[in-house]
Amino acid sequence: GAHGVFTVARTQILELIDEAYLIAQQGGPAVTITQQGPRTVYIVDMGQQVGYVGGQLGAAFGNPVTQHIRLVLEAGNNVITAFPIIP
């Protein structure tokens, strides 16, 4: 299957996720929000390359780059997962 791979340095991933969280909280045109039961899913356009699509599916499509991060939060602010995606 496909999975997102960050292209920033490992030491910068948490900083990038924090930035995506702040953008998500501000809302606006760079943010898409959906509810999945108790979870809130944010798709955040970071305006710059943050990763690529990996895995076999990603490889089949040439590992396309992405500038979006998908954040899944539960109970308002507990991040369940965050990864690069193509929306």
mmCIF file of N, CA and C in Angstrom:
data_model
loop_
_atom_site.group_PDB
_atom_site.id
_atom_site.type_symbol
_atom_site.label_atom_id
_atom_site.label_comp_id
_atom_site.label_asym_id
_atom_site.label_seq_id
_atom_site.Cartn_x
_atom_site.Cartn_y
_atom_site.Cartn_z
ATOM 1 N N GLY A 1 0.806 -1.193 0.000
ATOM 2 C CA GLY A 1 0.000 0.000 0.000
ATOM 3 C C GLY A 1 0.844 1.249 0.000
ATOM 4 N N ALA A 2 0.183 2.368 0.005
ATOM 5 C CA ALA A 2 0.867 3.662 0.012
ATOM 6 C C ALA A 2 1.018 4.160 1.441
ATOM 7 N N HIS A 3 2.080 4.885 1.684
ATOM 8 C CA HIS A 3 2.266 5.547 2.964
ATOM 9 C C HIS A 3 3.103 6.800 2.757
ATOM 10 N N GLY A 4 2.902 7.777 3.630
ATOM 11 C CA GLY A 4 3.642 9.026 3.522
ATOM 12 C C GLY A 4 5.000 8.927 4.171
ATOM 13 N N VAL A 5 5.978 9.572 3.538
ATOM 14 C CA VAL A 5 7.352 9.585 4.042
ATOM 15 C C VAL A 5 7.789 11.046 4.134
ATOM 16 N N PHE A 6 8.182 11.487 5.321
ATOM 17 C CA PHE A 6 8.681 12.847 5.475
ATOM 18 C C PHE A 6 10.048 12.974 4.808
ATOM 19 N N THR A 7 10.315 14.145 4.216
ATOM 20 C CA THR A 7 11.626 14.388 3.609
ATOM 21 C C THR A 7 12.455 15.373 4.428
ATOM 22 N N VAL A 8 11.911 15.876 5.516
ATOM 23 C CA VAL A 8 12.708 16.740 6.393
ATOM 24 C C VAL A 8 13.568 15.853 7.283
ATOM 25 N N ALA A 9 14.558 16.452 7.897
ATOM 26 C CA ALA A 9 15.424 15.704 8.809
ATOM 27 C C ALA A 9 14.594 15.152 9.959
ATOM 28 N N ARG A 10 14.968 14.006 10.441
ATOM 29 C CA ARG A 10 14.250 13.347 11.540
ATOM 30 C C ARG A 10 14.066 14.282 12.732
ATOM 31 N N THR A 11 15.062 15.110 13.005
ATOM 32 C CA THR A 11 14.987 16.038 14.132
ATOM 33 C C THR A 11 13.991 17.165 13.890
ATOM 34 N N GLN A 12 13.517 17.344 12.642
ATOM 35 C CA GLN A 12 12.595 18.429 12.313
ATOM 36 C C GLN A 12 11.147 17.958 12.159
ATOM 37 N N ILE A 13 10.901 16.657 12.227
ATOM 38 C CA ILE A 13 9.547 16.137 11.995
ATOM 39 C C ILE A 13 8.563 16.669 13.032
ATOM 40 N N LEU A 14 8.897 16.629 14.305
ATOM 41 C CA LEU A 14 7.977 17.121 15.340
ATOM 42 C C LEU A 14 7.703 18.610 15.180
ATOM 43 N N GLU A 15 8.712 19.364 14.809
ATOM 44 C CA GLU A 15 8.532 20.797 14.570
ATOM 45 C C GLU A 15 7.561 21.022 13.403
ATOM 46 N N LEU A 16 7.677 20.236 12.355
ATOM 47 C CA LEU A 16 6.790 20.338 11.200
ATOM 48 C C LEU A 16 5.359 19.961 11.579
ATOM 49 N N ILE A 17 5.190 18.925 12.375
ATOM 50 C CA ILE A 17 3.857 18.517 12.836
ATOM 51 C C ILE A 17 3.260 19.600 13.727
ATOM 52 N N ASP A 18 4.066 20.201 14.593
ATOM 53 C CA ASP A 18 3.581 21.311 15.423
ATOM 54 C C ASP A 18 3.114 22.473 14.557
ATOM 55 N N GLU A 19 3.869 22.779 13.512
ATOM 56 C CA GLU A 19 3.490 23.857 12.597
ATOM 57 C C GLU A 19 2.164 23.526 11.898
ATOM 58 N N ALA A 20 2.017 22.279 11.453
ATOM 59 C CA ALA A 20 0.768 21.856 10.811
ATOM 60 C C ALA A 20 -0.397 21.960 11.784
ATOM 61 N N TYR A 21 -0.179 21.623 13.038
ATOM 62 C CA TYR A 21 -1.221 21.718 14.062
ATOM 63 C C TYR A 21 -1.663 23.169 14.244
ATOM 64 N N LEU A 22 -0.705 24.086 14.315
ATOM 65 C CA LEU A 22 -1.042 25.498 14.484
ATOM 66 C C LEU A 22 -1.828 26.024 13.289
ATOM 67 N N ILE A 23 -1.427 25.636 12.082
ATOM 68 C CA ILE A 23 -2.155 26.043 10.872
ATOM 69 C C ILE A 23 -3.561 25.469 10.909
ATOM 70 N N ALA A 24 -3.690 24.204 11.316
ATOM 71 C CA ALA A 24 -5.000 23.559 11.390
ATOM 72 C C ALA A 24 -5.916 24.295 12.366
ATOM 73 N N GLN A 25 -5.378 24.728 13.501
ATOM 74 C CA GLN A 25 -6.181 25.420 14.501
ATOM 75 C C GLN A 25 -6.645 26.790 14.017
ATOM 76 N N GLN A 26 -5.852 27.420 13.145
ATOM 77 C CA GLN A 26 -6.221 28.721 12.590
ATOM 78 C C GLN A 26 -7.281 28.581 11.499
ATOM 79 N N GLY A 27 -7.318 27.418 10.847
ATOM 80 C CA GLY A 27 -8.269 27.199 9.765
ATOM 81 C C GLY A 27 -7.880 27.974 8.524
ATOM 82 N N GLY A 28 -8.847 28.210 7.660
ATOM 83 C CA GLY A 28 -8.591 28.952 6.430
ATOM 84 C C GLY A 28 -8.521 28.036 5.229
ATOM 85 N N PRO A 29 -8.199 28.609 4.070
ATOM 86 C CA PRO A 29 -8.233 27.839 2.818
ATOM 87 C C PRO A 29 -7.187 26.727 2.723
ATOM 88 N N ALA A 30 -6.163 26.769 3.547
ATOM 89 C CA ALA A 30 -5.113 25.738 3.502
ATOM 90 C C ALA A 30 -5.490 24.503 4.312
ATOM 91 N N VAL A 31 -6.680 24.518 4.942
ATOM 92 C CA VAL A 31 -7.064 23.447 5.859
ATOM 93 C C VAL A 31 -8.415 22.855 5.466
ATOM 94 N N THR A 32 -8.466 21.523 5.392
ATOM 95 C CA THR A 32 -9.714 20.799 5.205
ATOM 96 C C THR A 32 -9.957 20.000 6.477
ATOM 97 N N ILE A 33 -11.180 20.078 7.005
ATOM 98 C CA ILE A 33 -11.506 19.423 8.271
ATOM 99 C C ILE A 33 -12.671 18.466 8.063
ATOM 100 N N THR A 34 -12.523 17.229 8.572
ATOM 101 C CA THR A 34 -13.624 16.272 8.573
ATOM 102 C C THR A 34 -13.684 15.601 9.943
ATOM 103 N N GLN A 35 -14.873 15.164 10.320
ATOM 104 C CA GLN A 35 -15.079 14.443 11.572
ATOM 105 C C GLN A 35 -15.249 12.961 11.275
ATOM 106 N N GLN A 36 -14.618 12.124 12.067
ATOM 107 C CA GLN A 36 -14.771 10.671 11.999
ATOM 108 C C GLN A 36 -15.066 10.201 13.423
ATOM 109 N N GLY A 37 -16.336 10.317 13.798
ATOM 110 C CA GLY A 37 -16.707 9.985 15.174
ATOM 111 C C GLY A 37 -16.019 10.938 16.122
ATOM 112 N N PRO A 38 -15.275 10.423 17.111
ATOM 113 C CA PRO A 38 -14.613 11.300 18.080
ATOM 114 C C PRO A 38 -13.313 11.918 17.550
ATOM 115 N N ARG A 39 -12.940 11.556 16.342
ATOM 116 C CA ARG A 39 -11.680 12.052 15.774
ATOM 117 C C ARG A 39 -11.931 13.184 14.775
ATOM 118 N N THR A 40 -11.027 14.138 14.796
ATOM 119 C CA THR A 40 -11.041 15.223 13.825
ATOM 120 C C THR A 40 -9.845 15.035 12.914
ATOM 121 N N VAL A 41 -10.096 15.051 11.599
ATOM 122 C CA VAL A 41 -9.035 14.856 10.619
ATOM 123 C C VAL A 41 -8.795 16.176 9.887
ATOM 124 N N TYR A 42 -7.565 16.635 9.926
ATOM 125 C CA TYR A 42 -7.166 17.851 9.237
ATOM 126 C C TYR A 42 -6.231 17.481 8.086
ATOM 127 N N ILE A 43 -6.494 18.042 6.914
ATOM 128 C CA ILE A 43 -5.545 17.977 5.803
ATOM 129 C C ILE A 43 -5.004 19.393 5.675
ATOM 130 N N VAL A 44 -3.701 19.557 5.893
ATOM 131 C CA VAL A 44 -3.083 20.882 5.953
ATOM 132 C C VAL A 44 -2.110 21.043 4.793
ATOM 133 N N ASP A 45 -2.348 22.078 3.976
ATOM 134 C CA ASP A 45 -1.424 22.423 2.895
ATOM 135 C C ASP A 45 -0.301 23.246 3.512
ATOM 136 N N MET A 46 0.900 22.690 3.523
ATOM 137 C CA MET A 46 2.032 23.345 4.163
ATOM 138 C C MET A 46 2.723 24.362 3.247
ATOM 139 N N GLY A 47 2.344 24.387 1.958
ATOM 140 C CA GLY A 47 2.924 25.362 1.043
ATOM 141 C C GLY A 47 4.343 25.067 0.613
ATOM 142 N N GLN A 48 4.833 23.901 0.949
ATOM 143 C CA GLN A 48 6.188 23.473 0.567
ATOM 144 C C GLN A 48 6.236 21.956 0.615
ATOM 145 N N GLN A 49 7.195 21.375 -0.062
ATOM 146 C CA GLN A 49 7.317 19.921 -0.037
ATOM 147 C C GLN A 49 7.656 19.458 1.376
ATOM 148 N N VAL A 50 6.871 18.482 1.859
ATOM 149 C CA VAL A 50 7.129 17.926 3.187
ATOM 150 C C VAL A 50 7.423 16.438 3.135
ATOM 151 N N GLY A 51 7.152 15.812 1.986
ATOM 152 C CA GLY A 51 7.370 14.384 1.877
ATOM 153 C C GLY A 51 7.003 13.855 0.515
ATOM 154 N N TYR A 52 6.833 12.530 0.464
ATOM 155 C CA TYR A 52 6.422 11.874 -0.766
ATOM 156 C C TYR A 52 5.612 10.635 -0.411
ATOM 157 N N VAL A 53 4.941 10.095 -1.422
ATOM 158 C CA VAL A 53 4.165 8.881 -1.222
ATOM 159 C C VAL A 53 5.087 7.692 -1.451
ATOM 160 N N GLY A 54 5.211 6.856 -0.432
ATOM 161 C CA GLY A 54 6.099 5.703 -0.508
ATOM 162 C C GLY A 54 5.327 4.406 -0.667
ATOM 163 N N GLY A 55 5.980 3.319 -0.378
ATOM 164 C CA GLY A 55 5.357 2.001 -0.504
ATOM 165 C C GLY A 55 5.276 1.570 -1.960
ATOM 166 N N GLN A 56 4.700 0.411 -2.189
ATOM 167 C CA GLN A 56 4.593 -0.123 -3.550
ATOM 168 C C GLN A 56 3.724 0.756 -4.428
ATOM 169 N N LEU A 57 2.614 1.243 -3.873
ATOM 170 C CA LEU A 57 1.721 2.098 -4.655
ATOM 171 C C LEU A 57 2.405 3.413 -5.006
ATOM 172 N N GLY A 58 3.085 3.996 -4.055
ATOM 173 C CA GLY A 58 3.826 5.230 -4.319
ATOM 174 C C GLY A 58 4.885 5.018 -5.391
ATOM 175 N N ALA A 59 5.614 3.902 -5.301
ATOM 176 C CA ALA A 59 6.647 3.596 -6.290
ATOM 177 C C ALA A 59 6.041 3.425 -7.676
ATOM 178 N N ALA A 60 4.861 2.804 -7.747
ATOM 179 C CA ALA A 60 4.192 2.598 -9.037
ATOM 180 C C ALA A 60 3.848 3.928 -9.710
ATOM 181 N N PHE A 61 3.664 4.975 -8.924
ATOM 182 C CA PHE A 61 3.347 6.295 -9.461
ATOM 183 C C PHE A 61 4.537 7.243 -9.431
ATOM 184 N N GLY A 62 5.733 6.703 -9.231
ATOM 185 C CA GLY A 62 6.942 7.522 -9.244
ATOM 186 C C GLY A 62 7.204 8.282 -7.961
ATOM 187 N N ASN A 63 6.685 7.785 -6.842
ATOM 188 C CA ASN A 63 6.862 8.422 -5.533
ATOM 189 C C ASN A 63 6.580 9.926 -5.596
ATOM 190 N N PRO A 64 5.320 10.287 -5.896
ATOM 191 C CA PRO A 64 4.988 11.710 -6.014
ATOM 192 C C PRO A 64 5.223 12.470 -4.714
ATOM 193 N N VAL A 65 5.684 13.713 -4.868
ATOM 194 C CA VAL A 65 5.931 14.559 -3.701
ATOM 195 C C VAL A 65 4.613 15.132 -3.212
ATOM 196 N N THR A 66 4.602 15.527 -1.957
ATOM 197 C CA THR A 66 3.410 16.127 -1.374
ATOM 198 C C THR A 66 3.783 17.304 -0.498
ATOM 199 N N GLN A 67 2.846 18.244 -0.415
ATOM 200 C CA GLN A 67 3.017 19.387 0.481
ATOM 201 C C GLN A 67 1.908 19.422 1.527
ATOM 202 N N HIS A 68 1.180 18.323 1.664
ATOM 203 C CA HIS A 68 0.075 18.228 2.621
ATOM 204 C C HIS A 68 0.414 17.249 3.744
ATOM 205 N N ILE A 69 -0.080 17.571 4.934
ATOM 206 C CA ILE A 69 0.055 16.681 6.080
ATOM 207 C C ILE A 69 -1.346 16.350 6.576
ATOM 208 N N ARG A 70 -1.567 15.091 6.871
ATOM 209 C CA ARG A 70 -2.839 14.651 7.454
ATOM 210 C C ARG A 70 -2.618 14.476 8.948
ATOM 211 N N LEU A 71 -3.382 15.229 9.733
ATOM 212 C CA LEU A 71 -3.337 15.128 11.191
ATOM 213 C C LEU A 71 -4.638 14.508 11.662
ATOM 214 N N VAL A 72 -4.554 13.523 12.519
ATOM 215 C CA VAL A 72 -5.748 12.923 13.120
ATOM 216 C C VAL A 72 -5.669 13.179 14.616
ATOM 217 N N LEU A 73 -6.671 13.901 15.124
ATOM 218 C CA LEU A 73 -6.717 14.251 16.542
ATOM 219 C C LEU A 73 -7.935 13.631 17.192
ATOM 220 N N GLU A 74 -7.756 13.260 18.449
ATOM 221 C CA GLU A 74 -8.863 12.713 19.228
ATOM 222 C C GLU A 74 -8.960 13.509 20.517
ATOM 223 N N ALA A 75 -10.170 13.717 20.972
ATOM 224 C CA ALA A 75 -10.424 14.477 22.202
ATOM 225 C C ALA A 75 -9.891 15.903 22.090
ATOM 226 N N GLY A 76 -9.983 16.468 20.894
ATOM 227 C CA GLY A 76 -9.637 17.870 20.703
ATOM 228 C C GLY A 76 -8.201 18.162 20.369
ATOM 229 N N ASN A 77 -7.246 17.597 21.094
ATOM 230 C CA ASN A 77 -5.861 17.974 20.836
ATOM 231 C C ASN A 77 -4.843 16.848 20.989
ATOM 232 N N ASN A 78 -5.279 15.627 21.139
ATOM 233 C CA ASN A 78 -4.344 14.505 21.235
ATOM 234 C C ASN A 78 -4.081 13.964 19.836
ATOM 235 N N VAL A 79 -2.873 14.207 19.325
ATOM 236 C CA VAL A 79 -2.541 13.760 17.969
ATOM 237 C C VAL A 79 -2.395 12.247 17.962
ATOM 238 N N ILE A 80 -3.212 11.593 17.136
ATOM 239 C CA ILE A 80 -3.156 10.147 16.983
ATOM 240 C C ILE A 80 -2.096 9.786 15.954
ATOM 241 N N THR A 81 -2.098 10.508 14.834
ATOM 242 C CA THR A 81 -1.127 10.252 13.777
ATOM 243 C C THR A 81 -0.971 11.480 12.910
ATOM 244 N N ALA A 82 0.162 11.591 12.235
ATOM 245 C CA ALA A 82 0.435 12.679 11.303
ATOM 246 C C ALA A 82 1.381 12.147 10.244
ATOM 247 N N PHE A 83 1.049 12.392 8.970
ATOM 248 C CA PHE A 83 1.911 11.935 7.892
ATOM 249 C C PHE A 83 1.635 12.703 6.611
ATOM 250 N N PRO A 84 2.619 12.751 5.693
ATOM 251 C CA PRO A 84 2.429 13.427 4.419
ATOM 252 C C PRO A 84 1.448 12.652 3.541
ATOM 253 N N ILE A 85 0.628 13.395 2.779
ATOM 254 C CA ILE A 85 -0.308 12.762 1.853
ATOM 255 C C ILE A 85 -0.504 13.625 0.619
ATOM 256 N N ILE A 86 -1.108 13.016 -0.386
ATOM 257 C CA ILE A 86 -1.638 13.762 -1.523
ATOM 258 C C ILE A 86 -3.141 13.741 -1.340
ATOM 259 N N PRO A 87 -3.761 14.908 -1.157
ATOM 260 C CA PRO A 87 -5.200 14.930 -0.878
ATOM 261 C C PRO A 87 -6.046 14.468 -2.063
#
